[in-house]
Amino acid sequence: MENYEINQRNFEEEFTISPNGFLFDHVSGLTYTLNKTGLFILRRIGEKKNASEIVMEITEKFEVSQERANVDFQEFLVQAKEFGVL
Amino acid sequence: MTVQKEYYEKPIIVRHTVGLTNKFGRNPASTPMKMIDGYQISKLIENFGSPLYVVSEATLKRKYKDLKRAFESRYPNVQISYSFKTNYLSGICAVLQNEGAFAEVVSIFEYEIAQRLNFKGDKIIFNGPDKSKSSLELAVANKSVINVDSFEEIYLLEEIAKERNEEIEIGVRLNMELNYPPWSRFGFNYENGQAYEAIKRAELNGLLKVVGLMVHAGTYVDDVQVYQKMALKYVEFYRIIHERLGITLKYLDIGGGFATINTLHQSWLPATQTCPGFDDYAEAICPILLNGITQLGVNPPKLFMEPGRALVDEAMHLITSVISTKRLSTGEKGIVVDAGINLLSSNQWYRYEMQVTQECGTMVENTNVYGNLCMNIDILRNAVPLPSLRRGDSIIIKNVGAYNFSQSLQFIQFRPAIVMIRFDGKVELIRKREDTNYLLQLESVPQDLKK
Ligand SMILES: Cc1ncc(COP(=O)(O)O)c(C=O)c1O
């Protein structure tokens, strides 16, 4: 599994994330909503985990195959990058 | 020890845009509709495949009874005649027949469906612009109600009357200024005197006798004033032909056209707020007709009505399953489902309500729903608020009973099976899924080209 390339932002300083998935970006002033898996992923990216670690954690916690989790993870990254969150 | 894992939702992030969030909390679009008439939708798909049209017998019966009650409580002699073209699935026609409906048909094909269902000849109303001589002969022999659309039909019926050596009773279709756009190409115009001339002409040779008038104002007429106007003009016209031509009518036919809870694309408000009820239509029509006609000193003729949409629209749904999910280059979310616009022709008028049929999480995102036709125009709806769906999840497209099946095209894919959830809760297949043999049975390859 390839790792992801992102423009790693400083999560601690630049974002406020509420436990139910509300995200405020202090830099852009924009707000977002994440579902629970989206939030799960974003938190792990913030912890600087690599792609295979994150996908593995997803499959451990949720009822999903590794293949599916990986595809969805990549798609999620595309979307988050496009928004400038990553 | 095995750990129970959590339900997996496809991860999403949605950017907030002004105007998208609201104060109502959980979006109704994420609330699954799991059952139709108490029957599990997932079971239906398991047993009959996807996509699947599902008919509710209970809804058909309820609509019929509601309509009948609304009019019968305001007019002494009412007969509902179901407009077959709206959805001529035999199973649906049979349910309405059992409730007491007549058949309103506009082609020999529809006439023959009614015959196969054993509608008695005099319980069939034969309308429409294309009646061949042989179809008119059949209708005359069966004593069906015939509403003439043109002078040519008057001449044809005169020929038939001569051949049979008997007088034939007919109705005359009128068109009148009621709404925009007027349906002026059917029948004879009321305002310019053509309708009066047609009646005079029809009775001229003593071969035909005019016993009925018919008007159809249009379809999805959600303004009851249109029917009020129709009733007023009917009374006025009846007065004229009664006084001048000595005509006494056996029936007045107000056509169909009542609206349903589906919302039109151009409408701002949801149709659930704007669609008149059956009582509103009945109240607009019946008192005017009854008072006006009584004042003429004649008995109120039978009131025929020819509803289509109003009876079946809400009695059929389309279930379709997700094939794939897309993130478009524009950032928009898309899903591809296994039903195309060939199964949903009224999509061009209606903003169909779509709902998931299983739990998919509570967060919704505007999603474009694409069909499976491999054509760029195959868009079922843009920007439907839907939760995050995965391949195999299904959605229900609601209230698709009117015109979608009868106007469905076989194109690229087989048209789906159709089941009916019976009044007693059982499920019956009322149309099989198409297959290659069925579709190719009318074709042949020239002998010398065969391999
Ligand atoms: C003559 C006639 N009667 C009845 C109908 C049924 O109309 P609706 O489905 O709007 O009730 C139609 C449909 O256009 C029609 O042409």
Coordinates of C-alpha atoms in Angstrom, one line a residue, chain B residues 210-395:
Chain B
V210 CA -75.4 12.5 -28.9
V211 CA -75.7 11.3 -25.3
G212 CA -72.5 12.6 -23.7
L213 CA -69.9 15.3 -23.5
M214 CA -66.3 14.8 -22.6
V215 CA -63.5 17.3 -21.6
H216 CA -60.1 16.6 -20.4
A217 CA -58.4 19.7 -19.0
G218 CA -54.8 18.4 -19.0
T219 CA -52.7 16.5 -16.7
Y220 CA -51.4 17.5 -13.2
V221 CA -53.9 20.3 -12.9
D222 CA -53.3 21.5 -9.4
D223 CA -55.7 24.5 -9.6
V224 CA -59.3 23.5 -8.8
Q225 CA -60.6 26.7 -10.5
V226 CA -59.9 25.0 -13.8
Y227 CA -62.5 22.4 -12.9
Q228 CA -64.9 25.1 -11.7
K229 CA -64.6 26.8 -15.0
M230 CA -65.2 23.5 -16.8
A231 CA -68.4 22.9 -14.7
L232 CA -69.7 26.4 -15.5
K233 CA -69.0 25.9 -19.2
Y234 CA -70.6 22.5 -19.2
V235 CA -73.8 23.9 -17.7
E236 CA -73.9 26.7 -20.2
F237 CA -73.3 24.4 -23.1
Y238 CA -75.9 21.9 -21.9
R239 CA -78.4 24.6 -21.7
I240 CA -77.7 25.6 -25.3
I241 CA -77.9 22.1 -26.8
H242 CA -80.9 21.2 -24.7
E243 CA -82.9 24.3 -25.7
R244 CA -81.8 24.5 -29.3
L245 CA -81.2 20.9 -30.3
G246 CA -83.4 19.1 -27.8
I247 CA -80.6 17.0 -26.5
T248 CA -80.8 15.2 -23.2
L249 CA -77.5 13.9 -22.0
K250 CA -76.8 10.5 -20.3
Y251 CA -73.4 11.5 -19.1
L252 CA -70.9 14.3 -18.6
D253 CA -67.2 13.2 -18.6
I254 CA -64.8 15.5 -16.8
G255 CA -61.6 13.6 -17.9
G256 CA -58.7 13.2 -15.5
G257 CA -55.8 15.5 -14.5
F258 CA -55.9 15.6 -10.7
A259 CA -52.5 16.3 -9.3
T260 CA -50.5 14.2 -6.9
I261 CA -47.9 14.7 -4.1
N262 CA -45.0 14.6 -6.5
T263 CA -43.3 18.0 -6.9
L264 CA -42.8 19.6 -10.3
H265 CA -39.4 20.8 -11.2
Q266 CA -40.6 24.4 -11.5
S267 CA -42.4 24.4 -8.2
W268 CA -40.9 26.1 -5.2
L269 CA -43.1 24.5 -2.6
P270 CA -43.3 20.7 -2.1
A271 CA -46.4 19.4 -3.7
T272 CA -47.5 17.9 -0.4
Q273 CA -48.3 21.5 0.5
T274 CA -49.9 22.6 -2.8
C275 CA -51.7 19.5 -4.2
P276 CA -55.5 19.9 -3.7
G277 CA -57.3 16.9 -2.1
F278 CA -60.0 14.9 -3.8
D279 CA -62.6 16.9 -1.7
D280 CA -61.3 20.2 -3.1
Y281 CA -61.7 19.0 -6.6
A282 CA -65.2 17.5 -5.9
E283 CA -66.3 20.7 -4.2
A284 CA -65.2 22.8 -7.2
I285 CA -67.1 20.6 -9.7
C286 CA -70.2 19.0 -8.2
P287 CA -72.2 21.8 -6.7
I288 CA -72.0 23.9 -9.9
L289 CA -73.0 21.0 -12.1
L290 CA -75.7 19.8 -9.9
N291 CA -77.3 23.2 -9.3
G292 CA -76.9 24.4 -12.9
I293 CA -78.3 21.2 -14.5
T294 CA -81.2 21.0 -12.1
Q295 CA -82.2 24.5 -13.1
L296 CA -82.4 23.3 -16.7
G297 CA -85.2 21.0 -15.5
V298 CA -83.4 17.8 -16.5
N299 CA -82.0 15.0 -14.4
P300 CA -78.3 15.2 -13.6
P301 CA -76.6 12.9 -16.0
K302 CA -74.0 10.4 -14.9
L303 CA -70.7 12.0 -14.0
F304 CA -67.8 10.1 -15.6
M305 CA -64.3 10.9 -14.5
E306 CA -61.1 9.5 -16.0
P307 CA -58.4 9.8 -13.4
G308 CA -55.0 8.2 -14.0
R309 CA -52.2 9.9 -12.1
A310 CA -54.3 10.5 -9.0
L311 CA -55.0 6.8 -8.6
V312 CA -51.7 5.2 -9.4
D313 CA -48.9 7.7 -8.9
E314 CA -48.5 7.0 -5.2
A315 CA -49.1 3.3 -5.5
M316 CA -45.8 2.3 -7.1
H317 CA -42.2 2.8 -6.3
L318 CA -38.9 2.0 -7.9
I319 CA -36.2 0.3 -5.9
T320 CA -32.7 0.6 -7.3
S321 CA -29.2 -0.3 -6.0
V322 CA -25.9 1.4 -6.0
I323 CA -23.4 0.1 -8.5
S324 CA -20.6 2.6 -7.8
T325 CA -19.8 5.9 -6.2
K326 CA -18.0 8.8 -7.8
R327 CA -16.2 11.9 -6.8
L328 CA -16.5 14.2 -9.9
S329 CA -13.7 16.5 -11.0
T330 CA -16.0 19.4 -9.8
G331 CA -16.0 18.0 -6.3
E332 CA -19.6 16.9 -6.6
K333 CA -20.6 13.6 -5.2
G334 CA -22.2 11.0 -7.6
I335 CA -23.6 7.6 -7.4
V336 CA -24.5 5.2 -10.2
V337 CA -27.5 3.1 -9.7
D338 CA -28.9 0.1 -11.7
A339 CA -32.0 1.9 -13.0
G340 CA -31.9 4.5 -15.8
I341 CA -34.1 7.3 -17.1
N342 CA -35.7 4.7 -19.5
L343 CA -37.6 3.5 -16.5
L344 CA -38.5 7.0 -15.2
S345 CA -39.8 9.1 -18.0
S346 CA -41.7 11.5 -15.7
N347 CA -38.4 12.4 -14.3
Q348 CA -38.5 15.3 -16.8
W349 CA -41.5 16.8 -14.9
Y350 CA -41.0 15.7 -11.3
R351 CA -38.4 16.1 -8.7
Y352 CA -38.8 12.5 -7.4
E353 CA -38.3 11.9 -3.8
M354 CA -35.5 9.5 -3.1
Q355 CA -34.7 7.8 0.2
V356 CA -32.3 5.1 1.4
T357 CA -33.7 1.8 2.4
Q358 CA -31.1 0.8 5.0
E359 CA -29.1 2.6 7.7
C360 CA -26.2 4.5 6.0
G361 CA -25.2 6.9 8.7
T362 CA -26.8 10.2 9.5
M363 CA -24.7 12.7 7.6
V364 CA -26.0 13.7 4.2
E365 CA -24.3 15.2 1.2
N366 CA -25.8 16.5 -2.0
T367 CA -25.4 13.6 -4.4
N368 CA -26.0 13.3 -8.1
V369 CA -27.9 10.1 -8.9
Y370 CA -26.9 8.7 -12.3
G371 CA -28.6 5.8 -14.1
N372 CA -26.8 2.8 -15.7
L373 CA -27.4 3.6 -19.3
C374 CA -23.9 4.6 -20.5
M375 CA -25.3 7.9 -21.7
N376 CA -24.4 11.3 -20.4
I377 CA -28.1 12.3 -20.2
D378 CA -28.9 9.5 -17.8
I379 CA -29.4 11.6 -14.7
L380 CA -32.1 10.6 -12.3
R381 CA -31.6 13.6 -10.1
N382 CA -28.9 16.1 -9.3
A383 CA -28.1 17.2 -5.8
V384 CA -30.3 14.8 -3.7
P385 CA -29.3 15.0 -0.1
L386 CA -28.3 11.4 0.7
P387 CA -26.1 9.8 3.2
S388 CA -22.9 8.0 2.2
L389 CA -23.8 4.9 0.1
R390 CA -21.9 1.9 -0.8
R391 CA -22.2 -0.6 -3.7
G392 CA -25.1 -2.8 -3.0
D393 CA -27.0 -0.3 -0.9
S394 CA -30.4 0.6 -2.3
I395 CA -32.6 3.6 -2.6

